[in-house]
Backbone as JSON Lines, residues from 0, in Angstrom:
{"i":0,"aa":"X","n":[-4.4,-18.26,-15.42],"ca":[-4.42,-17.01,-14.86],"c":[-5.59,-16.2,-14.11]}
{"i":1,"aa":"X","n":[-5.2,-15.67,-13.23],"ca":[-6.84,-15.25,-12.34],"c":[-6.88,-13.66,-12.76]}
{"i":2,"aa":"X","n":[-8.29,-13.54,-12.63],"ca":[-8.49,-11.69,-12.88],"c":[-8.06,-11.02,-11.31]}
{"i":3,"aa":"X","n":[-8.35,-9.84,-11.42],"ca":[-8.11,-8.89,-9.77],"c":[-9.71,-9.2,-9.17]}
{"i":4,"aa":"X","n":[-10.58,-9.33,-9.74],"ca":[-11.82,-9.95,-9.07],"c":[-11.82,-11.26,-8.48]}
{"i":5,"aa":"X","n":[-11.23,-12.18,-8.96],"ca":[-11.15,-13.49,-8.77],"c":[-9.84,-13.62,-7.59]}
{"i":6,"aa":"X","n":[-9.28,-12.4,-7.69],"ca":[-8.3,-12.28,-6.47],"c":[-8.99,-11.58,-5.31]}
{"i":7,"aa":"X","n":[-10.28,-11.22,-5.17],"ca":[-10.64,-10.55,-4.51],"c":[-10.64,-10.93,-2.93]}
{"i":8,"aa":"X","n":[-10.58,-12.36,-2.92],"ca":[-10.81,-12.91,-1.49],"c":[-9.75,-12.34,-0.7]}
{"i":9,"aa":"X","n":[-8.37,-12.11,-1.3],"ca":[-7.41,-11.46,-0.88],"c":[-7.59,-10.06,-0.24]}
{"i":10,"aa":"X","n":[-8.34,-9.62,-0.96],"ca":[-8.77,-8.24,-0.54],"c":[-9.68,-7.95,0.74]}
{"i":11,"aa":"X","n":[-10.96,-9.04,0.56],"ca":[-12.0,-9.39,1.4],"c":[-11.1,-9.53,2.51]}
{"i":12,"aa":"X","n":[-10.04,-10.56,2.78],"ca":[-9.37,-10.33,3.97],"c":[-9.17,-9.62,4.98]}
{"i":13,"aa":"X","n":[-8.52,-8.62,4.43],"ca":[-8.05,-7.43,5.05],"c":[-9.42,-6.36,5.4]}
{"i":14,"aa":"X","n":[-10.33,-6.97,4.71],"ca":[-11.51,-5.96,5.22],"c":[-12.27,-5.47,6.72]}
{"i":15,"aa":"X","n":[-12.26,-6.7,6.97],"ca":[-12.75,-6.4,8.66],"c":[-11.49,-5.7,9.31]}
{"i":16,"aa":"X","n":[-10.32,-6.16,9.38],"ca":[-9.05,-5.45,9.54],"c":[-9.22,-3.96,9.66]}
{"i":17,"aa":"X","n":[-9.35,-3.26,8.19],"ca":[-9.34,-1.92,7.96],"c":[-10.39,-1.26,8.44]}
{"i":18,"aa":"X","n":[-11.58,-2.1,8.96],"ca":[-12.96,-1.51,8.85],"c":[-12.91,-1.4,10.69]}
{"i":19,"aa":"X","n":[-11.78,-2.29,11.45],"ca":[-11.81,-2.02,12.76],"c":[-10.99,-1.02,12.97]}
{"i":20,"aa":"X","n":[-9.9,-0.93,12.55],"ca":[-8.59,-0.07,12.32],"c":[-8.67,1.42,12.31]}
{"i":21,"aa":"X","n":[-10.03,1.67,11.22],"ca":[-10.41,2.69,10.95],"c":[-11.92,2.75,11.03]}
{"i":22,"aa":"X","n":[-12.46,2.98,12.55],"ca":[-13.92,3.41,12.27],"c":[-14.59,4.47,12.08]}
{"i":23,"aa":"X","n":[-13.58,5.72,11.6],"ca":[-14.45,6.9,11.47],"c":[-14.66,6.92,9.82]}
{"i":24,"aa":"X","n":[-14.25,5.66,9.1],"ca":[-14.6,5.42,7.81],"c":[-15.57,4.13,7.39]}
{"i":25,"aa":"X","n":[-16.39,4.59,6.79],"ca":[-17.27,3.4,5.73],"c":[-15.94,2.81,5.04]}
{"i":26,"aa":"X","n":[-16.09,1.58,5.16],"ca":[-15.41,1.09,4.19],"c":[-15.61,-0.49,3.61]}
{"i":27,"aa":"X","n":[-15.8,-0.4,2.0],"ca":[-16.29,-1.51,1.74],"c":[-15.5,-2.59,0.79]}
{"i":28,"aa":"X","n":[-15.9,-3.21,-0.32],"ca":[-15.26,-3.66,-1.16],"c":[-16.38,-3.81,-2.65]}
{"i":29,"aa":"X","n":[-15.68,-3.33,-3.86],"ca":[-16.49,-3.34,-4.47],"c":[-15.7,-4.07,-5.83]}
{"i":30,"aa":"X","n":[-16.55,-4.93,-6.29],"ca":[-16.06,-5.78,-7.78],"c":[-17.1,-5.54,-9.1]}
{"i":31,"aa":"X","n":[-16.49,-4.82,-9.99],"ca":[-16.95,-4.4,-11.16],"c":[-16.22,-5.09,-12.26]}
{"i":32,"aa":"X","n":[-16.76,-6.36,-12.8],"ca":[-16.44,-6.7,-13.96],"c":[-15.02,-7.27,-13.52]}
{"i":33,"aa":"X","n":[-13.84,-7.04,-14.24],"ca":[-12.12,-7.54,-13.86],"c":[-11.76,-6.7,-12.62]}
{"i":34,"aa":"X","n":[-12.49,-5.74,-12.18],"ca":[-11.91,-5.08,-10.9],"c":[-12.39,-5.08,-9.64]}
{"i":35,"aa":"X","n":[-11.35,-5.23,-8.67],"ca":[-12.09,-5.11,-7.02],"c":[-11.47,-3.86,-6.37]}
{"i":36,"aa":"X","n":[-12.08,-3.0,-6.18],"ca":[-11.31,-1.72,-5.22],"c":[-12.12,-1.94,-3.89]}
{"i":37,"aa":"X","n":[-11.0,-1.28,-2.79],"ca":[-11.56,-1.14,-1.55],"c":[-11.92,0.56,-1.59]}
{"i":38,"aa":"X","n":[-12.91,0.93,-1.09],"ca":[-13.7,2.35,-1.15],"c":[-13.7,2.41,0.38]}
{"i":39,"aa":"X","n":[-13.21,3.7,0.61],"ca":[-13.48,4.5,2.29],"c":[-13.88,5.44,2.01]}
{"i":40,"aa":"X","n":[-15.04,5.79,2.49],"ca":[-15.76,7.46,2.91],"c":[-15.89,7.73,4.43]}
{"i":41,"aa":"X","n":[-15.47,8.77,4.57],"ca":[-15.53,9.38,6.09],"c":[-17.01,9.44,6.63]}
{"i":42,"aa":"X","n":[-17.02,9.16,7.63],"ca":[-18.54,9.4,8.34],"c":[-18.7,10.59,9.18]}
{"i":43,"aa":"X","n":[-17.68,11.52,9.19],"ca":[-18.28,13.09,9.84],"c":[-17.41,13.8,9.15]}
{"i":44,"aa":"X","n":[-18.13,14.66,9.0],"ca":[-17.92,15.92,8.05],"c":[-16.76,16.65,8.91]}
{"i":45,"aa":"X","n":[-15.88,16.99,8.32],"ca":[-14.56,17.57,8.04],"c":[-13.51,16.87,8.49]}
{"i":46,"aa":"X","n":[-13.7,15.51,8.61],"ca":[-12.58,14.31,8.63],"c":[-11.88,14.56,7.19]}
{"i":47,"aa":"X","n":[-10.8,13.92,7.14],"ca":[-9.79,14.3,5.91],"c":[-8.91,12.65,5.83]}
{"i":48,"aa":"X","n":[-9.03,12.01,4.63],"ca":[-9.74,12.57,3.47],"c":[-11.1,12.06,3.39]}
{"i":49,"aa":"X","n":[-11.92,12.99,2.27],"ca":[-13.18,12.07,2.41],"c":[-13.48,10.96,2.06]}
{"i":50,"aa":"X","n":[-12.72,10.7,0.78],"ca":[-12.98,9.26,-0.21],"c":[-11.78,8.56,-0.56]}
{"i":51,"aa":"X","n":[-11.59,7.46,-0.32],"ca":[-10.14,6.83,-1.01],"c":[-10.89,5.78,-1.8]}
{"i":52,"aa":"X","n":[-10.45,5.44,-2.82],"ca":[-10.59,4.31,-3.88],"c":[-9.0,3.97,-4.06]}
{"i":53,"aa":"X","n":[-8.63,2.49,-3.79],"ca":[-7.72,1.86,-4.14],"c":[-7.94,0.32,-4.27]}
{"i":54,"aa":"X","n":[-7.27,-0.59,-5.01],"ca":[-7.34,-2.12,-4.85],"c":[-6.36,-2.27,-4.13]}
{"i":55,"aa":"X","n":[-5.64,-1.8,-3.47],"ca":[-4.32,-2.22,-2.64],"c":[-4.81,-1.89,-1.11]}
{"i":56,"aa":"X","n":[-5.29,-2.88,-0.01],"ca":[-5.35,-2.1,1.28],"c":[-3.89,-1.71,1.82]}
{"i":57,"aa":"X","n":[-2.89,-2.02,1.65],"ca":[-1.59,-1.05,2.2],"c":[-1.87,0.0,1.61]}
{"i":58,"aa":"X","n":[-1.91,0.71,0.58],"ca":[-2.34,1.42,0.15],"c":[-3.51,2.87,0.63]}
{"i":59,"aa":"X","n":[-4.45,1.75,1.04],"ca":[-5.62,2.54,1.8],"c":[-5.4,3.18,2.99]}
{"i":60,"aa":"X","n":[-4.62,1.9,3.77],"ca":[-4.02,2.18,5.04],"c":[-3.16,3.13,5.25]}
{"i":61,"aa":"X","n":[-2.41,3.3,4.21],"ca":[-1.18,4.59,4.27],"c":[-2.28,5.99,4.1]}
{"i":62,"aa":"X","n":[-3.14,5.72,3.11],"ca":[-4.11,7.11,3.14],"c":[-4.54,7.78,4.24]}
{"i":63,"aa":"X","n":[-5.38,6.69,4.81],"ca":[-6.35,6.9,6.02],"c":[-5.48,7.48,7.39]}
{"i":64,"aa":"X","n":[-3.68,6.9,7.72],"ca":[-3.21,7.32,8.23],"c":[-2.14,8.57,8.03]}
{"i":65,"aa":"X","n":[-2.34,8.66,7.12],"ca":[-1.7,10.34,6.41],"c":[-2.27,11.38,7.18]}
{"i":66,"aa":"X","n":[-1.54,12.4,7.84],"ca":[-2.36,13.21,8.71],"c":[-2.81,14.48,7.39]}
{"i":67,"aa":"X","n":[-2.48,14.33,6.69],"ca":[-3.58,15.34,5.33],"c":[-3.77,14.22,4.24]}
{"i":68,"aa":"X","n":[-3.94,13.25,4.19],"ca":[-4.69,12.55,3.16],"c":[-3.55,12.29,2.36]}
{"i":69,"aa":"X","n":[-4.17,11.64,0.95],"ca":[-3.11,11.35,-0.04],"c":[-3.15,12.46,-0.79]}
C-alpha cells in the first residue's frame, strides 16, 4: 500500500500544467509526512481566490476557474 506522499509524483505531473494554465497564481506542491498538497496563492492583490489548498489537481483547477472562487 502506498501513502499519499508516495503518490505525489502523480500530483507533480500536473504541477507544470497548472502553473502554465494559471499564471496569476504561484502554485507549488508541499509534502508533509503522509500528506501531499497543492497550494495556489494569488500573485496580484484583488484577485480571487486568495489561496487554495487541496490534494486534488482537478479540484484546484475548478477552484481557480470559478468566477467567485471556492
